C-alpha positions in Angstrom: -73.8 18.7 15.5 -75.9 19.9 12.5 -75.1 23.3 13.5 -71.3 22.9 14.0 -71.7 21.7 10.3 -73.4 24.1 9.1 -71.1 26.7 10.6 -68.0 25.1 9.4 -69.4 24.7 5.8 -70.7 28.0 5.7 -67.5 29.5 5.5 -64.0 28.1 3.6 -61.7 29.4 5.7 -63.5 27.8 8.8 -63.3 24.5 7.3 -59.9 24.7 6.1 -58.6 25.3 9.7 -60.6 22.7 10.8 -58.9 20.4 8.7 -55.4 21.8 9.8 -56.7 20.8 13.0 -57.7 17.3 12.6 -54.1 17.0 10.9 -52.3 17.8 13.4 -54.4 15.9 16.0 -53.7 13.2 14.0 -50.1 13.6 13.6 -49.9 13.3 17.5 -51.3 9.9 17.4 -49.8 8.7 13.9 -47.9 5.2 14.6 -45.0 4.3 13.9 -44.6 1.3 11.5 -42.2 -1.6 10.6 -41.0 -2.2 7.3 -38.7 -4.5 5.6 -35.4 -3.2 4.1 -32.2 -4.9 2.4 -29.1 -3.8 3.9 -25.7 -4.8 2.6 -22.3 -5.9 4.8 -19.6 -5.3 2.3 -15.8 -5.0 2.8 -13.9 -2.6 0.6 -10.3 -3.4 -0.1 -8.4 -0.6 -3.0 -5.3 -1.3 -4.8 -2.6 0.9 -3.8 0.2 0.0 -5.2 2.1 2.2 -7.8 0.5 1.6 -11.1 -2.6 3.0 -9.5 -1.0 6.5 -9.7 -1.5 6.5 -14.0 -3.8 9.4 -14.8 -5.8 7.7 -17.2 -9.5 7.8 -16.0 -11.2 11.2 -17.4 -7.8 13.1 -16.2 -7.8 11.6 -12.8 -5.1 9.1 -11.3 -6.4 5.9 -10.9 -6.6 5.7 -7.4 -8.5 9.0 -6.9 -11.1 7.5 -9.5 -11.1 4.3 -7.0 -11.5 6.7 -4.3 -14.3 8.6 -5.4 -16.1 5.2 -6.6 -15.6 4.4 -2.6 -16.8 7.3 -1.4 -20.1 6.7 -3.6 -20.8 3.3 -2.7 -21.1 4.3 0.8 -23.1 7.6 0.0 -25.4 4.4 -1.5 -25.8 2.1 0.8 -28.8 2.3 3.1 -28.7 2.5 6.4 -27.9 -0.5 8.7 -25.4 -1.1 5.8 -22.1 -2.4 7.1 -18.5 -1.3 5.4 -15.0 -2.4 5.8 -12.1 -1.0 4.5 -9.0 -2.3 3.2 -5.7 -1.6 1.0 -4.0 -4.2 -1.6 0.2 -4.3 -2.2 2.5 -6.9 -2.9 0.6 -9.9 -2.8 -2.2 -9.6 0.3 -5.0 -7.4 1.0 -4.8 -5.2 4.8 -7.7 -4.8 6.8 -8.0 -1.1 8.0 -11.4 -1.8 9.9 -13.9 -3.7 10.0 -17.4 -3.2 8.7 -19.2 -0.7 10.5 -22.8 0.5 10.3 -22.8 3.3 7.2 -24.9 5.8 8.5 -23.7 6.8 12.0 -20.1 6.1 11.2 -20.3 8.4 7.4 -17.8 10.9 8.4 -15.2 8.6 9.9 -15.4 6.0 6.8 -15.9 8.8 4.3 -12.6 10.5 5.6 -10.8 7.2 5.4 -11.5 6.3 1.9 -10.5 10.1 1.2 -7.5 9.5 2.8 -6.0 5.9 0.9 -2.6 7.4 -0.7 -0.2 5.0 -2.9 2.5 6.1 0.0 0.6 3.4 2.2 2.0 0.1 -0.1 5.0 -1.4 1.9 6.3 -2.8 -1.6 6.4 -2.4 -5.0 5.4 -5.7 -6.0 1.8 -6.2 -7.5 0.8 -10.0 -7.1 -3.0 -8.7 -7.6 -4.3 -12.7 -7.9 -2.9 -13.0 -4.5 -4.1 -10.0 -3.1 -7.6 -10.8 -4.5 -7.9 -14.1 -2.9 -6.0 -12.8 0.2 -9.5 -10.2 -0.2 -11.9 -12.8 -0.3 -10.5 -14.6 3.2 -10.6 -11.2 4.8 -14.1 -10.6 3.6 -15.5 -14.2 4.9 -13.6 -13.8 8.3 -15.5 -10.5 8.7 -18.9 -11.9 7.3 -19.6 -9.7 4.6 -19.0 -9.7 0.9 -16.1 -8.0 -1.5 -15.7 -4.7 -3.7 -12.3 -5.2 -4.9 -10.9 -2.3 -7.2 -7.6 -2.6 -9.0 -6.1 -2.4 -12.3 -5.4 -5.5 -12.7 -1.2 -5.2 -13.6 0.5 -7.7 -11.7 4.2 -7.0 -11.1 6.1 -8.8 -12.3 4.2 -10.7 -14.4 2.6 -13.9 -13.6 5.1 -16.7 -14.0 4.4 -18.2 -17.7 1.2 -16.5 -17.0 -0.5 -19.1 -14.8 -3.0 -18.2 -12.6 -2.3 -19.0 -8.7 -4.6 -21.9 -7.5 -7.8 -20.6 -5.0 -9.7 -23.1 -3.1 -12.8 -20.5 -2.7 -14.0 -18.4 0.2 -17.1 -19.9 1.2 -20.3 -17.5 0.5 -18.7 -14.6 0.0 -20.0 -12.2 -3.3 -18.9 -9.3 -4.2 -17.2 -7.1 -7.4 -14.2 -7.3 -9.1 -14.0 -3.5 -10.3 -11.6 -3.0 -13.5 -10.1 1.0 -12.7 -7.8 2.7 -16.2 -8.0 2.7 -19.6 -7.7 0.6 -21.9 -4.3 2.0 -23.6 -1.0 1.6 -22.4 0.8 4.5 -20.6 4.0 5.4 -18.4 3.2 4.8 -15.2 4.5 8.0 -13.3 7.8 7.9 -10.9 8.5 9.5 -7.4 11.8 10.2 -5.3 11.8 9.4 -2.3 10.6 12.8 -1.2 7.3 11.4 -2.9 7.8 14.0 -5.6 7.5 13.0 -9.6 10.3 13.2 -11.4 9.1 11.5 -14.4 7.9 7.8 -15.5 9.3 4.6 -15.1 11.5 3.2 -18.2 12.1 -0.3 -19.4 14.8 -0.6 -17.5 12.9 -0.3 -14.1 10.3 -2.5 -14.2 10.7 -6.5 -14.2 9.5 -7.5 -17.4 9.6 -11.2 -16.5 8.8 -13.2 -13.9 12.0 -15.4 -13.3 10.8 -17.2 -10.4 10.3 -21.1 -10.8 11.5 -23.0 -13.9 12.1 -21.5 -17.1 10.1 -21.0 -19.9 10.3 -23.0 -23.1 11.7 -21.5 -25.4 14.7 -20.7 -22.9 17.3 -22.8 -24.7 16.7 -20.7 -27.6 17.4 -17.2 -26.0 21.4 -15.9 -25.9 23.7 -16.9 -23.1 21.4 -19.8 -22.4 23.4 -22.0 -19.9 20.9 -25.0 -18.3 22.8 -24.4 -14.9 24.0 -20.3 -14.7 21.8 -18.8 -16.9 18.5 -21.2 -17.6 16.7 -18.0 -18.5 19.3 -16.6 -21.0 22.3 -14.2 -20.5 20.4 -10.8 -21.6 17.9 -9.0 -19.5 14.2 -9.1 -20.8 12.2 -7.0 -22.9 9.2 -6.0 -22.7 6.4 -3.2 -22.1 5.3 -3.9 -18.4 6.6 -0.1 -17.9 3.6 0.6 -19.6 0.2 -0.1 -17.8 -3.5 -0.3 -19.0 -6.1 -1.7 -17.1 -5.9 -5.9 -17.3 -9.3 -6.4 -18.3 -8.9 -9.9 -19.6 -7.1 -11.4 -16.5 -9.2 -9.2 -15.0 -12.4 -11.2 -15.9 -10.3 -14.5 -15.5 -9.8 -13.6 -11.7 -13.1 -13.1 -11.3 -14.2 -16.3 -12.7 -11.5 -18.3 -10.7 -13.2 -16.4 -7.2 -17.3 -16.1 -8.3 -17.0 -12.7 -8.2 -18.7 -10.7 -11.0 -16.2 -8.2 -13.0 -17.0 -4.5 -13.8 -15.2 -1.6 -15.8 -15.3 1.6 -13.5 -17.1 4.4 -15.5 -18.4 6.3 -12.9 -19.3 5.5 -8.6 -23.0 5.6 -9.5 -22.7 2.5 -11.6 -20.5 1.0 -9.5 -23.0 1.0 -6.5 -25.4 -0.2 -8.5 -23.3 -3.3 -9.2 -22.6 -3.6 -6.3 -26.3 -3.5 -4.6 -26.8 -6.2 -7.6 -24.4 -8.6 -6.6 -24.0 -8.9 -2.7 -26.1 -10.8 -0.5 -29.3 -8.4 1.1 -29.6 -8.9 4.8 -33.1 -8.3 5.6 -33.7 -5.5 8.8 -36.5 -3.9 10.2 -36.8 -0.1 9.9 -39.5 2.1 12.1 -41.0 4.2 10.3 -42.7 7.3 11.6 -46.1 8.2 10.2 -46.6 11.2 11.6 -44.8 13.4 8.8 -47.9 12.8 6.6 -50.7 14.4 8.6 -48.2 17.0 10.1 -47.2 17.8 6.3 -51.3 18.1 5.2 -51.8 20.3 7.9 -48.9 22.8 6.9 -49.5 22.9 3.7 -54.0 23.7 4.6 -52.3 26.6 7.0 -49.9 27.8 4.2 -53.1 27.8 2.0 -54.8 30.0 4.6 -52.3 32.3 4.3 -51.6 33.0 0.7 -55.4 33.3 0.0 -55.7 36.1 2.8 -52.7 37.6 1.1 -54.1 37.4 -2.3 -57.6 38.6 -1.0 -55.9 41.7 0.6 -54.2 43.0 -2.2 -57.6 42.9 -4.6 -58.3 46.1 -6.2 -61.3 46.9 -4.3 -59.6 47.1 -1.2 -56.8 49.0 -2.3 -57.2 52.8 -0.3 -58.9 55.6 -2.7 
């Protein structure tokens, strides 16, 4: 043994593949260990409806911002994640799928969230409180916790601006995520060819909700009649053809349903939200060891190599 030694330390290079040696022996043998990581079971449910289609976040329509916040959350999650996807119009939320496990199924959810469009929404109404709670049912039925991105307009307005009762959804967490500006804007217009051919006008829009019993100050408006015209002869006013993200009743949803509120500004913060404010599910993860040793031992051979290249090209063995 004293003279294998002495052999091997007599000479660098000697050595050096002798430790490449012992690392690779090693990496056949390297175990394989279990450790503890926190997964995430989340269902993702984007508003679709037509107010979504204002270009209003860093040039991008609202929905493609929505989108692309989607498509990051699930680039984030780790593996043994779960995600669900979903679509919001009128007033109630759709399941697409259920959760699935993120990392074998990337493509197929990826391509899914690439593929919401606003041509999906069956109406034009926006009862987002609805649609919200309608969320957080779908969410607990599925086990998993809510990512909810809208902009918050609901159309028509909210009669005299109450909020619809909610009598909770158990456990489930999740993000209410704000999507548009702050500043009102036209909210563009299609044919029915899906073409634009413009924006929506006053005219267009409800800009009152006439649903249930009038307000009080009806007896004052023109035409006012307590049996034919309880809301007033004259159609209503307003700017509801104009649409900014709703962050006020945005944050008063959220309240109402536990769910924690956030302003999109870009998918990165967004996942980060998100991994803050879902429930981990603990799993266990093999991990193989093996890299470690296998990686030493490259990296002593690659050694090997560029010193007998640099030795090689020293001047006193260049030819005369």
């Amino acid at each position: 043994m004293r003279q294998v030694l002495k052999y091997l330390y007599g000479d660098a290079r000697r050595l050096t593949l002798a430790a490449a040696l012992l690392a690779s022996l090693a990496a056949l043998v390297a175990p394989t260990v279990i450790r503890q990581r926190e997964a995430r079971d989340v269902l993702l449910v984007i508003d679709v409806t037509g107010s979504m289609n204002v270009r209003d976040v860093n040039g991008l329509a609202r929905l493609a911002a929505a989108r692309q916040a989607g498509q990051g959350l699930l680039a984030a999650l780790p593996c043994q994640s779960r995600l669900g996807l979903g679509i919001f119009t009128e007033r109630r939320s759709f399941l697409l799928f259920e959760p699935a496990e993120v990392c074998e199924n990337f493509a197929a959810i990826d391509g899914a969230i690439a593929a919401l469009d606003w041509r999906m929404a069956w109406e034009g109404d926006s009862y987002v409180a609805r649609g919200v709670h309608s969320a957080l049912t779908l969410a607990a039925s599925v086990n998993a916790d809510l990512v909810f991105l809208t902009d918050g307009q609901e159309a028509p307005p909210l009669a005299g601006g109450a909020m619809p009762p909610f009598d909770g959804a158990g456990d489930t967490r999740g993000v209410l995520v704000g999507v548009g500006g702050p500043q009102p804007v036209p909210i563009p217009k299609y044919n029915e060819d899906g073409r634009e051919i413009g924006f929506f006008d006053e005219a267009d829009v409800p800009q009152e909700n006439r649903m249930g019993p009038p307000p009080e100050d009806a007896p004052s408006r023109a035409g006012y009649n307590p049996r034919n015209a309880p809301w007033g002869a004259e159609a209503a006013g307003g700017t509801e053809h104009l649409s900014s993200m709703k962050a006020e009743h945005l944050q008063a949803l959220a309240a109402q349903t536990s769910l924690a509120f956030l302003p999109l500004e870009s998918p990165a913060q967004m996942a980060g939200a998100v991994l803050a404010s879902t429930r981990p599910r603990p799993v266990a993860v093999p991990v193989a060891t093996a890299p470690i040793p296998a990686a030493l031992a490259l990296a002593l051979l690659a050694a090997l190599f560029v010193a007998a290249a640099l030795k090689s090209r020293r001047p006193d063995r260049l030819p005369a």
